[in-house]
Amino acid sequence: MTFLSSAVFAQSKTDKIKVLGNCGTCKHKIETSLKVPGVSSAEWDKAAKVLTVTYDEAKINNKQIQKKVAAVGYDTELFKAKDKVYNKLHNCCKYDRTGKTSETH
């Protein structure tokens, strides 16, 4: 009984975050950027431009998640990727930074 009372239960949370991008390469980079402690799943929907992420609030928060995505070149609701990082993306990954969707991708 002592073991059960001292157990700490993780607080799992799922958020949907707008993340700009265009293609399968974007999807791979966005999702791979979140293979970090505390994130149990991350799936980016190319058509909707929405990242669904499930994470342990005790280990990582929404802002930290968005910073990690922006760090690999993709603008989120809260953070814009640095121009230097964005400019290194493949040509097919260079999304419209005004937030408009591209008809070609």
CSV table of N, CA and C in Angstrom, one decimal:
chain,number,residue,atom,x,y,z
A,1,MET,N,0.8,-1.2,0.0
A,1,MET,CA,0.0,0.0,0.0
A,1,MET,C,0.9,1.3,0.0
A,2,THR,N,2.0,1.2,0.7
A,2,THR,CA,2.9,2.4,0.7
A,2,THR,C,3.3,2.7,-0.7
A,3,PHE,N,3.7,1.7,-1.5
A,3,PHE,CA,4.1,1.9,-2.9
A,3,PHE,C,3.1,2.7,-3.7
A,4,LEU,N,1.8,2.3,-3.6
A,4,LEU,CA,0.8,2.9,-4.4
A,4,LEU,C,0.6,4.4,-3.9
A,5,SER,N,0.7,4.7,-2.7
A,5,SER,CA,0.4,6.0,-2.2
A,5,SER,C,1.5,7.0,-2.6
A,6,SER,N,2.7,6.4,-2.9
A,6,SER,CA,3.9,7.3,-3.2
A,6,SER,C,4.0,7.4,-4.8
A,7,ALA,N,3.2,6.7,-5.5
A,7,ALA,CA,3.4,6.7,-7.0
A,7,ALA,C,2.9,8.1,-7.5
A,8,VAL,N,3.6,8.6,-8.5
A,8,VAL,CA,3.3,9.9,-9.1
A,8,VAL,C,2.7,9.5,-10.5
A,9,PHE,N,1.5,10.0,-10.7
A,9,PHE,CA,0.9,9.8,-12.0
A,9,PHE,C,1.1,10.9,-12.9
A,10,ALA,N,1.5,10.6,-14.1
A,10,ALA,CA,1.8,11.6,-15.2
A,10,ALA,C,0.5,12.2,-15.6
A,11,GLN,N,0.6,13.5,-15.9
A,11,GLN,CA,-0.5,14.3,-16.4
A,11,GLN,C,-0.4,14.4,-17.9
A,12,SER,N,-1.1,13.5,-18.6
A,12,SER,CA,-1.1,13.5,-20.0
A,12,SER,C,-2.0,14.5,-20.6
A,13,LYS,N,-1.6,15.3,-21.5
A,13,LYS,CA,-2.4,16.3,-22.2
A,13,LYS,C,-2.2,16.2,-23.7
A,14,THR,N,-3.3,16.5,-24.4
A,14,THR,CA,-3.2,16.6,-25.9
A,14,THR,C,-3.7,17.9,-26.3
A,15,ASP,N,-2.8,18.5,-27.2
A,15,ASP,CA,-3.1,19.9,-27.7
A,15,ASP,C,-3.1,19.8,-29.2
A,16,LYS,N,-3.8,20.7,-29.9
A,16,LYS,CA,-3.7,20.9,-31.3
A,16,LYS,C,-3.1,22.2,-31.5
A,17,ILE,N,-2.0,22.3,-32.4
A,17,ILE,CA,-1.2,23.5,-32.6
A,17,ILE,C,-1.1,23.7,-34.1
A,18,LYS,N,-1.4,24.9,-34.5
A,18,LYS,CA,-1.2,25.3,-35.9
A,18,LYS,C,0.3,25.4,-36.2
A,19,VAL,N,0.7,24.6,-37.2
A,19,VAL,CA,2.1,24.6,-37.6
A,19,VAL,C,2.1,24.7,-39.1
A,20,LEU,N,2.8,25.7,-39.7
A,20,LEU,CA,2.9,25.9,-41.1
A,20,LEU,C,3.9,24.9,-41.7
A,21,GLY,N,3.6,24.4,-42.9
A,21,GLY,CA,4.4,23.5,-43.6
A,21,GLY,C,3.7,23.1,-44.9
A,22,ASN,N,4.4,22.3,-45.7
A,22,ASN,CA,3.8,21.9,-47.0
A,22,ASN,C,3.7,20.4,-47.4
A,23,CYS,N,4.7,19.7,-47.0
A,23,CYS,CA,4.8,18.3,-47.6
A,23,CYS,C,5.2,17.2,-46.6
A,24,GLY,N,5.5,16.1,-47.1
A,24,GLY,CA,5.9,14.9,-46.3
A,24,GLY,C,7.2,15.1,-45.6
A,25,THR,N,8.1,15.9,-46.2
A,25,THR,CA,9.4,16.2,-45.6
A,25,THR,C,9.1,17.1,-44.4
A,26,CYS,N,8.2,18.0,-44.5
A,26,CYS,CA,7.8,18.9,-43.4
A,26,CYS,C,7.3,18.0,-42.3
A,27,LYS,N,6.4,17.1,-42.6
A,27,LYS,CA,5.7,16.3,-41.6
A,27,LYS,C,6.8,15.5,-40.8
A,28,HIS,N,7.7,14.9,-41.6
A,28,HIS,CA,8.8,14.2,-40.9
A,28,HIS,C,9.6,15.0,-40.0
A,29,LYS,N,10.0,16.2,-40.4
A,29,LYS,CA,10.9,17.1,-39.6
A,29,LYS,C,10.1,17.6,-38.4
A,30,ILE,N,8.8,18.0,-38.5
A,30,ILE,CA,8.0,18.5,-37.4
A,30,ILE,C,7.9,17.4,-36.4
A,31,GLU,N,7.5,16.2,-36.8
A,31,GLU,CA,7.2,15.1,-35.9
A,31,GLU,C,8.5,14.6,-35.2
A,32,THR,N,9.6,14.6,-36.0
A,32,THR,CA,10.9,14.2,-35.4
A,32,THR,C,11.4,15.2,-34.4
A,33,SER,N,11.1,16.4,-34.6
A,33,SER,CA,11.6,17.4,-33.6
A,33,SER,C,11.0,17.2,-32.2
A,34,LEU,N,9.9,16.4,-32.2
A,34,LEU,CA,9.3,16.2,-30.9
A,34,LEU,C,9.5,14.8,-30.3
A,35,LYS,N,10.5,14.1,-30.8
A,35,LYS,CA,11.0,12.9,-30.2
A,35,LYS,C,11.9,13.2,-29.0
A,36,VAL,N,11.2,13.7,-28.0
A,36,VAL,CA,11.9,14.2,-26.8
A,36,VAL,C,11.2,13.7,-25.6
A,37,PRO,N,11.9,13.6,-24.4
A,37,PRO,CA,11.3,13.2,-23.2
A,37,PRO,C,10.0,14.0,-22.9
A,38,GLY,N,9.0,13.3,-22.5
A,38,GLY,CA,7.7,13.9,-22.2
A,38,GLY,C,6.7,13.9,-23.3
A,39,VAL,N,7.1,13.8,-24.5
A,39,VAL,CA,6.1,13.8,-25.7
A,39,VAL,C,5.9,12.3,-26.0
A,40,SER,N,4.6,11.9,-25.9
A,40,SER,CA,4.3,10.5,-26.2
A,40,SER,C,3.9,10.3,-27.7
A,41,SER,N,3.3,11.3,-28.3
A,41,SER,CA,3.0,11.2,-29.7
A,41,SER,C,2.8,12.6,-30.3
A,42,ALA,N,3.2,12.7,-31.6
A,42,ALA,CA,3.1,13.9,-32.3
A,42,ALA,C,2.7,13.6,-33.8
A,43,GLU,N,1.6,14.1,-34.3
A,43,GLU,CA,1.2,13.9,-35.7
A,43,GLU,C,0.8,15.2,-36.3
A,44,TRP,N,1.4,15.5,-37.4
A,44,TRP,CA,1.1,16.7,-38.1
A,44,TRP,C,0.2,16.4,-39.3
A,45,ASP,N,-0.9,17.1,-39.4
A,45,ASP,CA,-1.8,16.9,-40.6
A,45,ASP,C,-1.5,18.0,-41.6
A,46,LYS,N,-1.0,17.5,-42.8
A,46,LYS,CA,-0.5,18.4,-43.8
A,46,LYS,C,-1.6,19.3,-44.4
A,47,ALA,N,-2.8,18.7,-44.6
A,47,ALA,CA,-3.9,19.5,-45.2
A,47,ALA,C,-4.4,20.5,-44.2
A,48,ALA,N,-4.6,20.2,-42.9
A,48,ALA,CA,-5.1,21.1,-42.0
A,48,ALA,C,-4.0,22.0,-41.4
A,49,LYS,N,-2.8,21.7,-41.5
A,49,LYS,CA,-1.6,22.4,-40.9
A,49,LYS,C,-1.8,22.4,-39.4
A,50,VAL,N,-2.2,21.3,-38.9
A,50,VAL,CA,-2.4,21.1,-37.4
A,50,VAL,C,-1.5,20.0,-36.9
A,51,LEU,N,-0.8,20.3,-35.8
A,51,LEU,CA,0.0,19.3,-35.1
A,51,LEU,C,-0.8,18.8,-33.9
A,52,THR,N,-1.1,17.5,-33.8
A,52,THR,CA,-1.7,17.0,-32.6
A,52,THR,C,-0.6,16.3,-31.7
A,53,VAL,N,-0.4,16.8,-30.5
A,53,VAL,CA,0.7,16.3,-29.7
A,53,VAL,C,0.1,16.0,-28.3
A,54,THR,N,0.6,14.8,-27.9
A,54,THR,CA,0.2,14.3,-26.5
A,54,THR,C,1.5,14.3,-25.7
A,55,TYR,N,1.4,14.9,-24.5
A,55,TYR,CA,2.7,15.0,-23.7
A,55,TYR,C,2.4,15.0,-22.2
A,56,ASP,N,3.4,14.8,-21.5
A,56,ASP,CA,3.4,14.8,-20.0
A,56,ASP,C,3.7,16.2,-19.5
A,57,GLU,N,2.7,16.9,-18.9
A,57,GLU,CA,2.8,18.2,-18.5
A,57,GLU,C,3.9,18.4,-17.4
A,58,ALA,N,4.3,17.4,-16.7
A,58,ALA,CA,5.3,17.4,-15.7
A,58,ALA,C,6.7,17.5,-16.3
A,59,LYS,N,6.8,17.1,-17.6
A,59,LYS,CA,8.1,17.1,-18.3
A,59,LYS,C,8.3,18.2,-19.4
A,60,ILE,N,7.2,18.6,-20.0
A,60,ILE,CA,7.3,19.6,-21.1
A,60,ILE,C,6.0,20.3,-21.2
A,61,ASN,N,6.0,21.5,-21.7
A,61,ASN,CA,4.8,22.3,-21.8
A,61,ASN,C,4.6,22.7,-23.3
A,62,ASN,N,3.4,23.3,-23.5
A,62,ASN,CA,3.0,23.7,-24.9
A,62,ASN,C,4.0,24.7,-25.5
A,63,LYS,N,4.5,25.7,-24.7
A,63,LYS,CA,5.4,26.6,-25.3
A,63,LYS,C,6.7,26.0,-25.6
A,64,GLN,N,7.2,25.0,-24.8
A,64,GLN,CA,8.5,24.3,-25.1
A,64,GLN,C,8.3,23.5,-26.4
A,65,ILE,N,7.1,22.9,-26.6
A,65,ILE,CA,6.9,22.1,-27.8
A,65,ILE,C,6.9,23.0,-29.0
A,66,GLN,N,6.3,24.2,-28.9
A,66,GLN,CA,6.2,25.1,-30.1
A,66,GLN,C,7.6,25.6,-30.4
A,67,LYS,N,8.4,25.9,-29.3
A,67,LYS,CA,9.8,26.3,-29.6
A,67,LYS,C,10.6,25.3,-30.3
A,68,LYS,N,10.4,24.0,-30.0
A,68,LYS,CA,11.2,22.9,-30.6
A,68,LYS,C,10.8,22.8,-32.1
A,69,VAL,N,9.5,23.0,-32.4
A,69,VAL,CA,9.1,23.0,-33.8
A,69,VAL,C,9.7,24.2,-34.6
A,70,ALA,N,9.6,25.3,-34.0
A,70,ALA,CA,10.1,26.5,-34.6
A,70,ALA,C,11.6,26.4,-34.8
A,71,ALA,N,12.3,25.7,-33.9
A,71,ALA,CA,13.8,25.6,-34.0
A,71,ALA,C,14.2,24.8,-35.2
A,72,VAL,N,13.3,24.0,-35.8
A,72,VAL,CA,13.7,23.2,-37.0
A,72,VAL,C,13.1,23.9,-38.3
A,73,GLY,N,12.5,25.1,-38.1
A,73,GLY,CA,12.2,25.9,-39.3
A,73,GLY,C,10.7,26.1,-39.6
A,74,TYR,N,9.8,25.7,-38.7
A,74,TYR,CA,8.4,25.8,-38.9
A,74,TYR,C,7.7,26.8,-38.0
A,75,ASP,N,7.0,27.7,-38.5
A,75,ASP,CA,6.2,28.7,-37.7
A,75,ASP,C,5.1,28.0,-37.0
A,76,THR,N,4.9,28.4,-35.7
A,76,THR,CA,3.7,27.9,-34.9
A,76,THR,C,2.9,29.1,-34.5
A,77,GLU,N,1.9,28.8,-33.7
A,77,GLU,CA,1.0,29.9,-33.2
A,77,GLU,C,1.7,30.9,-32.4
A,78,LEU,N,2.7,30.4,-31.6
A,78,LEU,CA,3.4,31.3,-30.7
A,78,LEU,C,4.8,31.8,-31.2
A,79,PHE,N,5.4,31.0,-32.0
A,79,PHE,CA,6.8,31.2,-32.3
A,79,PHE,C,7.1,31.2,-33.8
A,80,LYS,N,7.8,32.2,-34.3
A,80,LYS,CA,8.2,32.2,-35.7
A,80,LYS,C,9.6,31.6,-35.8
A,81,ALA,N,9.8,30.7,-36.8
A,81,ALA,CA,11.1,30.1,-37.0
A,81,ALA,C,12.1,31.2,-37.4
A,82,LYS,N,13.4,31.1,-36.9
A,82,LYS,CA,14.4,32.1,-37.3
A,82,LYS,C,14.6,32.0,-38.8
A,83,ASP,N,14.7,33.2,-39.5
A,83,ASP,CA,14.9,33.2,-40.9
A,83,ASP,C,16.0,32.4,-41.4
A,84,LYS,N,17.1,32.3,-40.7
A,84,LYS,CA,18.3,31.6,-41.0
A,84,LYS,C,18.0,30.1,-41.1
A,85,VAL,N,17.1,29.6,-40.2
A,85,VAL,CA,16.7,28.2,-40.2
A,85,VAL,C,15.7,27.9,-41.3
A,86,TYR,N,14.7,28.8,-41.4
A,86,TYR,CA,13.7,28.7,-42.5
A,86,TYR,C,14.4,28.6,-43.9
A,87,ASN,N,15.3,29.5,-44.1
A,87,ASN,CA,16.0,29.6,-45.4
A,87,ASN,C,16.8,28.3,-45.8
A,88,LYS,N,17.1,27.5,-44.8
A,88,LYS,CA,17.8,26.2,-45.0
A,88,LYS,C,16.9,25.0,-45.4
A,89,LEU,N,15.6,25.3,-45.3
A,89,LEU,CA,14.6,24.2,-45.6
A,89,LEU,C,14.7,23.9,-47.1
A,90,HIS,N,14.3,22.7,-47.5
A,90,HIS,CA,14.2,22.3,-48.9
A,90,HIS,C,13.2,23.2,-49.6
A,91,ASN,N,13.4,23.5,-50.9
A,91,ASN,CA,12.5,24.4,-51.6
A,91,ASN,C,11.0,24.0,-51.4
A,92,CYS,N,10.7,22.7,-51.4
A,92,CYS,CA,9.3,22.2,-51.3
A,92,CYS,C,8.8,22.5,-49.9
A,93,CYS,N,9.6,22.7,-49.0
A,93,CYS,CA,9.2,23.0,-47.6
A,93,CYS,C,9.0,24.5,-47.3
A,94,LYS,N,9.4,25.3,-48.2
A,94,LYS,CA,9.3,26.8,-47.9
A,94,LYS,C,7.8,27.2,-48.1
A,95,TYR,N,7.1,27.2,-47.0
A,95,TYR,CA,5.7,27.6,-47.0
A,95,TYR,C,5.6,29.1,-47.0
A,96,ASP,N,4.3,29.5,-47.3
A,96,ASP,CA,4.0,30.9,-47.2
A,96,ASP,C,4.0,31.4,-45.8
A,97,ARG,N,4.9,32.2,-45.4
A,97,ARG,CA,5.0,32.7,-44.0
A,97,ARG,C,3.9,33.6,-43.6
A,98,THR,N,3.0,34.0,-44.5
A,98,THR,CA,1.9,34.9,-44.1
A,98,THR,C,0.8,34.1,-43.6
A,99,GLY,N,0.9,32.7,-43.7
A,99,GLY,CA,-0.2,31.8,-43.2
A,99,GLY,C,-1.1,31.4,-44.2
A,100,LYS,N,-1.0,31.9,-45.5
A,100,LYS,CA,-1.9,31.4,-46.5
A,100,LYS,C,-1.4,30.0,-47.0
A,101,THR,N,-2.4,29.2,-47.4
A,101,THR,CA,-2.0,27.8,-47.8
A,101,THR,C,-1.6,27.9,-49.3
A,102,SER,N,-0.7,27.0,-49.7
A,102,SER,CA,-0.3,26.9,-51.0
A,102,SER,C,-1.1,26.0,-51.8
A,103,GLU,N,-1.5,26.4,-53.0
A,103,GLU,CA,-2.3,25.5,-53.9
A,103,GLU,C,-1.4,24.4,-54.6
A,104,THR,N,-0.1,24.6,-54.6
A,104,THR,CA,0.8,23.7,-55.3
A,104,THR,C,1.2,22.5,-54.5
A,105,HIS,N,1.0,22.5,-53.2
A,105,HIS,CA,1.5,21.4,-52.3
A,105,HIS,C,0.3,20.6,-51.7
